[in-house]
Amino acid sequence: MTALVSRLGARRAPTSPRVFQSVVAITALATVVALATSSNDTVSVAIVVFVIALFGIPHGAVDHLVAATFQRTGPSASALAPVAQVSLLRFHLLYIGAMAAYGLVWLAIPGVALAGFLLVSIHHFGQSDLAHLGIDRWHQLAIQLSRGLFLVGLVLVANLNTVAPVIQRMGGFDPTSWPWLAGHTALWSTVLVGQQIAVGLVVAPRIGDRATIEREVFTIISLTALLVATDPLIGFAVYFGLWHSLNHLNVLANVLGHSTSTAALRPMELARLVAPRSAVSIAALAILIGGAQSLGQTELIVPITLVFVSMLTLPHMVVVERLWKAKPPLATRQPSGRD
């Protein structure tokens, strides 16, 4: 029975059908509003910072508790011993150390740091969106990589002229100076969407669940419209907050509920757990943004915010990687108790 539940759980979507429908509806609304109104830089910056603070930072604020669950996973614990055996203090020191090390890379070699951030984002977004499929290794890797390229690439390419100044401030280079890219943004956008559809068609027979396939069709349509039609900051904010972070928060509710032999944590229970470390991270981000404003460098707010997110993402991704590689994945186990 346990094996059966685990297999069924591997095909379980990160969010419920009702939540997914709401996310699609909000995404469609954001797309329509973007098409009907002109973009406002101040509003876009405010929205992306707000979404990162409300959803982005909290979705990684209980990594220490997720790591602790590796100690309670029976036979799978041995594969996760490097995290499972560290003390809480050492875990935080390693986490902060990884953030600081990546921060130094940003200071010393910003172009390399930016390339690393993009590669990490491609892997992390693709994995978080689709790891729940639980199909064979190579098809799983293919669909995850394809999803990550689709998301990160479309944000950058569909509105290249808008994104380019941020990239230049973060990485020190201007992508609009590359004729092969800047002169063919529509073509590259089509390629990015097309490769996601093509890989999806190859992988679909491996999934076998019609509801999951239909969900992915709606996902591709919704995100394509969003990322092409909206200001890239708004598009990123909607995806990062409602698709990526909200999905992961739901996974965390299941994982942490399972670790205590209860049902999935209720929203307020999860909010209580994420609040302390979220508050510290949000305060640090607020200090950085306040410093930029006080110096009259408001154009640095978005780069600073994204660099800060990248520093948090590196150690967070390590924890998430171990979460999904547990056998069976902790993130797909059905909690006991209430549905």
Short mmCIF file of N, CA and C in Angstrom, two decimals, residues 47 62 82 95 129 152 196 200 205 218 227 230 238 245 272 304 307:
data_model
loop_
_atom_site.label_atom_id
_atom_site.label_comp_id
_atom_site.label_asym_id
_atom_site.label_seq_id
_atom_site.Cartn_x
_atom_site.Cartn_y
_atom_site.Cartn_z
N ILE A 47 5.73 46.00 -7.79
CA ILE A 47 5.07 44.70 -7.81
C ILE A 47 6.08 43.58 -7.67
N VAL A 62 12.01 27.94 5.16
CA VAL A 62 11.99 26.78 6.05
C VAL A 62 12.91 25.68 5.52
N PRO A 82 24.97 14.08 4.30
CA PRO A 82 25.69 15.34 4.44
C PRO A 82 24.84 16.46 5.02
N TYR A 95 24.62 27.77 4.92
CA TYR A 95 23.65 28.48 4.08
C TYR A 95 24.11 29.92 3.85
N ASP A 129 8.79 23.04 -11.24
CA ASP A 129 7.53 22.96 -11.97
C ASP A 129 7.13 21.52 -12.27
N VAL A 152 12.96 31.12 -18.55
CA VAL A 152 14.03 32.12 -18.42
C VAL A 152 14.31 32.78 -19.77
N GLN A 196 9.60 23.84 -26.18
CA GLN A 196 8.83 23.35 -25.04
C GLN A 196 7.67 22.48 -25.51
N GLY A 200 7.43 18.49 -24.94
CA GLY A 200 6.21 18.05 -24.28
C GLY A 200 5.50 16.95 -25.04
N PRO A 205 3.48 10.82 -23.78
CA PRO A 205 3.11 9.41 -23.63
C PRO A 205 3.67 8.76 -22.38
N PHE A 218 -2.45 24.06 -20.61
CA PHE A 218 -2.90 25.35 -20.10
C PHE A 218 -1.73 26.16 -19.55
N LEU A 227 4.30 36.11 -20.60
CA LEU A 227 5.68 36.56 -20.75
C LEU A 227 5.91 37.35 -22.03
N THR A 230 3.29 41.00 -21.36
CA THR A 230 3.43 41.90 -20.22
C THR A 230 4.84 42.47 -20.10
N VAL A 238 4.54 37.53 -11.67
CA VAL A 238 3.38 36.62 -11.68
C VAL A 238 3.84 35.18 -11.69
N SER A 245 6.66 29.92 -6.57
CA SER A 245 6.71 29.97 -5.10
C SER A 245 5.48 29.37 -4.45
N ARG A 272 3.32 30.73 9.98
CA ARG A 272 4.01 30.91 11.26
C ARG A 272 5.44 30.38 11.19
N ILE A 304 19.66 44.94 -7.63
CA ILE A 304 19.98 44.57 -6.25
C ILE A 304 19.03 43.47 -5.78
N VAL A 307 19.95 40.18 -7.53
CA VAL A 307 21.20 39.63 -6.98
C VAL A 307 20.93 39.00 -5.61
#
